[in-house]
Amino acid sequence: MSFTIDDTTVVSSRTDTVSGSVHVVDPAGIDSVWVTVGSEQQVHDGGFSRGFTATYRFITPSGQQAGTHIPMVFRARDVAAFETQKDTYVVVVP
């Protein structure tokens, strides 16, 4: 699994977005892909494809404290129910 994050910072003084893409390859086929930012989650149906790419976009509210790390989780499951996960974060800036 690989992923991109368009901008690894969000601005505290305004509503901002976290967006990018996630790419998963599995010879058995991809069942589902989940992307989580903070407490919000998006689920993508892999359609049992051997390779799957999805884009994501989350809106983050203004007023978050500068320096806060907003957790991100990328998780994928194949048709045999094997799961993989990668964790990272974006940072709130003034």
Coordinates of N, CA and C in Angstrom, one line a residue:
M1 N 0.8 -1.2 0.0 CA 0.0 0.0 0.0 C 0.9 1.2 0.0
S2 N 0.5 2.2 -0.8 CA 1.2 3.5 -0.8 C 0.1 4.6 -0.8
F3 N 0.5 5.8 -0.3 CA -0.4 6.9 -0.3 C 0.3 8.2 -0.5
T4 N -0.5 9.2 -0.9 CA 0.0 10.5 -1.0 C -0.9 11.4 -0.2
I5 N -0.3 12.5 0.4 CA -1.0 13.5 1.1 C -0.7 14.8 0.4
D6 N -1.7 15.5 -0.2 CA -1.4 16.7 -1.0 C -0.7 17.8 -0.1
D7 N -1.0 18.0 1.1 CA -0.4 19.0 2.0 C -0.4 18.4 3.4
T8 N 0.7 18.3 4.0 CA 0.8 17.6 5.4 C 0.6 18.6 6.5
T9 N 0.1 19.8 6.2 CA -0.3 20.8 7.2 C -1.7 21.3 6.9
V10 N -2.4 21.6 8.0 CA -3.7 22.3 7.9 C -3.6 23.6 8.7
V11 N -4.3 24.6 8.3 CA -4.3 25.9 8.9 C -5.3 26.1 10.0
S12 N -4.9 26.5 11.2 CA -5.8 26.6 12.3 C -6.9 27.7 12.2
S13 N -6.5 28.8 11.4 CA -7.4 29.9 11.4 C -8.6 29.9 10.4
R14 N -8.6 28.8 9.6 CA -9.7 28.6 8.6 C -10.0 27.2 8.4
T15 N -11.2 26.9 7.8 CA -11.5 25.6 7.4 C -10.5 25.2 6.3
D16 N -10.0 23.9 6.4 CA -9.0 23.5 5.5 C -9.3 22.1 5.0
T17 N -8.5 21.5 4.2 CA -8.8 20.1 3.7 C -7.5 19.3 3.8
V18 N -7.8 18.0 3.9 CA -6.7 17.0 3.8 C -7.1 16.1 2.7
S19 N -6.3 16.0 1.7 CA -6.6 15.2 0.5 C -5.4 14.5 -0.1
G20 N -5.7 13.6 -0.9 CA -4.6 12.8 -1.6 C -5.2 11.6 -2.2
S21 N -4.3 10.5 -2.3 CA -4.7 9.3 -2.9 C -4.1 8.1 -2.1
V22 N -4.7 6.9 -2.3 CA -4.1 5.7 -1.7 C -4.2 4.7 -2.9
H23 N -3.1 3.9 -2.9 CA -3.0 2.8 -4.0 C -2.6 1.5 -3.3
V24 N -3.4 0.5 -3.6 CA -3.2 -0.8 -3.0 C -3.1 -1.9 -4.2
V25 N -2.1 -2.8 -4.0 CA -2.0 -3.9 -4.9 C -1.9 -5.2 -4.1
D26 N -2.7 -6.2 -4.6 CA -2.8 -7.5 -3.9 C -3.2 -8.5 -5.0
P27 N -2.4 -9.6 -5.2 CA -2.8 -10.6 -6.2 C -4.1 -11.3 -6.0
A28 N -4.5 -11.4 -4.7 CA -5.8 -12.0 -4.4 C -7.0 -11.1 -4.7
G29 N -6.8 -9.8 -4.7 CA -7.8 -8.9 -5.0 C -8.1 -8.0 -3.8
I30 N -8.5 -6.8 -4.0 CA -8.7 -5.8 -2.9 C -10.2 -5.8 -2.6
D31 N -10.6 -6.0 -1.3 CA -12.0 -6.0 -0.9 C -12.4 -4.5 -0.6
S32 N -11.7 -3.9 0.4 CA -12.0 -2.6 0.9 C -10.8 -1.8 1.3
V33 N -10.9 -0.5 1.2 CA -9.9 0.4 1.6 C -10.5 1.5 2.5
W34 N -9.9 1.8 3.7 CA -10.4 2.8 4.6 C -9.4 3.9 4.7
V35 N -9.8 5.1 4.7 CA -8.9 6.2 5.0 C -9.6 7.0 6.2
T36 N -8.9 7.3 7.2 CA -9.4 8.0 8.4 C -8.5 9.2 8.7
V37 N -9.1 10.3 8.9 CA -8.5 11.5 9.3 C -9.2 12.0 10.6
G38 N -8.4 12.0 11.7 CA -9.1 12.4 13.0 C -10.1 11.3 13.3
S39 N -11.4 11.8 13.4 CA -12.5 10.8 13.7 C -13.4 10.6 12.5
E40 N -13.0 11.1 11.4 CA -13.8 10.9 10.1 C -13.2 9.8 9.3
Q41 N -14.1 9.0 8.7 CA -13.6 7.9 7.9 C -14.3 7.8 6.6
Q42 N -13.6 7.4 5.5 CA -14.1 7.1 4.2 C -13.8 5.7 3.9
V43 N -14.8 5.0 3.3 CA -14.6 3.6 2.9 C -14.7 3.5 1.4
H44 N -13.8 2.8 0.8 CA -13.8 2.6 -0.7 C -13.9 1.1 -1.0
D45 N -14.8 0.7 -1.9 CA -15.0 -0.7 -2.3 C -13.9 -1.0 -3.4
G46 N -13.1 -2.0 -3.1 CA -12.0 -2.3 -4.0 C -12.5 -3.1 -5.2
G47 N -13.7 -3.7 -5.1 CA -14.2 -4.4 -6.3 C -13.5 -5.7 -6.6
F48 N -12.7 -6.2 -5.7 CA -11.8 -7.4 -5.9 C -10.8 -7.2 -7.0
S49 N -10.5 -6.0 -7.3 CA -9.4 -5.7 -8.3 C -8.1 -6.0 -7.7
R50 N -7.1 -6.4 -8.5 CA -5.8 -6.7 -8.0 C -5.0 -5.4 -7.7
G51 N -5.4 -4.3 -8.4 CA -4.8 -3.0 -8.1 C -5.9 -2.0 -8.0
F52 N -5.8 -1.1 -7.0 CA -6.9 -0.2 -6.7 C -6.3 1.1 -6.2
T53 N -6.9 2.2 -6.8 CA -6.5 3.6 -6.4 C -7.7 4.4 -6.1
A54 N -7.7 5.1 -5.0 CA -8.8 5.9 -4.6 C -8.3 7.3 -4.2
T55 N -9.0 8.3 -4.4 CA -8.7 9.7 -3.9 C -9.6 9.9 -2.6
Y56 N -9.1 10.8 -1.8 CA -9.8 11.1 -0.6 C -9.7 12.6 -0.4
R57 N -10.7 13.2 0.4 CA -10.7 14.6 0.7 C -11.6 14.7 2.0
F58 N -11.0 15.3 3.0 CA -11.6 15.5 4.3 C -11.6 17.0 4.6
I59 N -12.6 17.6 5.1 CA -12.7 18.9 5.6 C -12.3 19.0 7.1
T60 N -11.4 19.9 7.4 CA -11.0 20.0 8.8 C -11.5 21.4 9.3
P61 N -12.1 21.5 10.5 CA -12.6 22.7 11.0 C -11.6 23.7 11.4
S62 N -11.9 25.0 11.4 CA -11.0 26.0 11.9 C -10.9 25.9 13.4
G63 N -10.0 26.6 14.0 CA -9.9 26.7 15.5 C -9.1 25.6 16.2
Q64 N -8.5 24.8 15.4 CA -7.7 23.7 16.1 C -6.4 24.4 16.6
Q65 N -5.8 23.8 17.6 CA -4.6 24.4 18.2 C -3.4 24.1 17.3
A66 N -2.6 25.1 17.0 CA -1.4 25.0 16.3 C -0.5 24.0 17.0
G67 N 0.2 23.1 16.2 CA 1.1 22.1 16.7 C 0.4 20.8 16.9
T68 N -1.0 20.7 16.9 CA -1.7 19.5 17.0 C -1.4 18.6 15.9
H69 N -1.2 17.3 16.2 CA -1.1 16.2 15.1 C -2.4 15.6 15.0
I70 N -3.0 15.6 13.8 CA -4.2 15.0 13.4 C -3.9 13.6 12.8
P71 N -4.3 12.5 13.5 CA -3.9 11.2 13.0 C -4.6 10.8 11.7
M72 N -3.9 10.1 10.9 CA -4.4 9.5 9.7 C -4.1 8.0 9.7
V73 N -5.1 7.3 9.2 CA -4.9 5.8 9.1 C -5.3 5.4 7.7
F74 N -4.5 4.6 7.1 CA -4.8 4.0 5.8 C -4.8 2.5 6.0
R75 N -6.0 1.8 5.7 CA -6.1 0.4 6.0 C -6.8 -0.2 4.7
A76 N -6.3 -1.4 4.4 CA -6.8 -2.2 3.3 C -7.0 -3.6 3.7
R77 N -8.0 -4.2 3.0 CA -8.3 -5.7 3.3 C -8.5 -6.4 1.9
D78 N -7.8 -7.5 1.8 CA -8.0 -8.3 0.6 C -9.1 -9.3 0.7
V79 N -9.4 -10.0 -0.4 CA -10.5 -11.0 -0.4 C -10.3 -12.1 0.6
A80 N -9.1 -12.4 1.0 CA -8.9 -13.4 2.0 C -8.9 -12.9 3.5
A81 N -9.3 -11.6 3.6 CA -9.5 -10.9 4.9 C -8.2 -10.6 5.5
F82 N -7.1 -10.6 4.8 CA -5.8 -10.1 5.3 C -5.9 -8.6 5.3
E83 N -5.4 -7.9 6.4 CA -5.5 -6.5 6.4 C -4.1 -5.9 6.6
T84 N -3.8 -4.8 6.1 CA -2.6 -4.0 6.3 C -3.0 -2.6 6.6
Q85 N -2.1 -1.9 7.4 CA -2.4 -0.6 7.9 C -1.2 0.3 7.9
K86 N -1.3 1.5 7.6 CA -0.2 2.5 7.7 C -0.8 3.7 8.4
D87 N 0.0 4.2 9.3 CA -0.4 5.4 10.1 C 0.5 6.6 9.9
T88 N -0.1 7.8 9.9 CA 0.7 9.0 9.8 C -0.1 10.1 10.4
Y89 N 0.3 11.3 10.2 CA -0.5 12.5 10.7 C -0.3 13.7 9.8
V90 N -1.2 14.7 10.0 CA -0.9 16.0 9.4 C -0.8 17.0 10.6
V91 N -0.2 18.1 10.5 CA 0.1 19.0 11.6 C -0.7 20.3 11.4
V92 N -1.3 20.8 12.4 CA -2.0 22.1 12.4 C -1.0 23.2 12.6
V93 N -1.1 24.2 11.7 CA -0.2 25.3 11.7 C -1.0 26.6 11.9
P94 N -0.4 27.7 12.5 CA -1.1 28.9 12.7 C -1.7 29.5 11.4

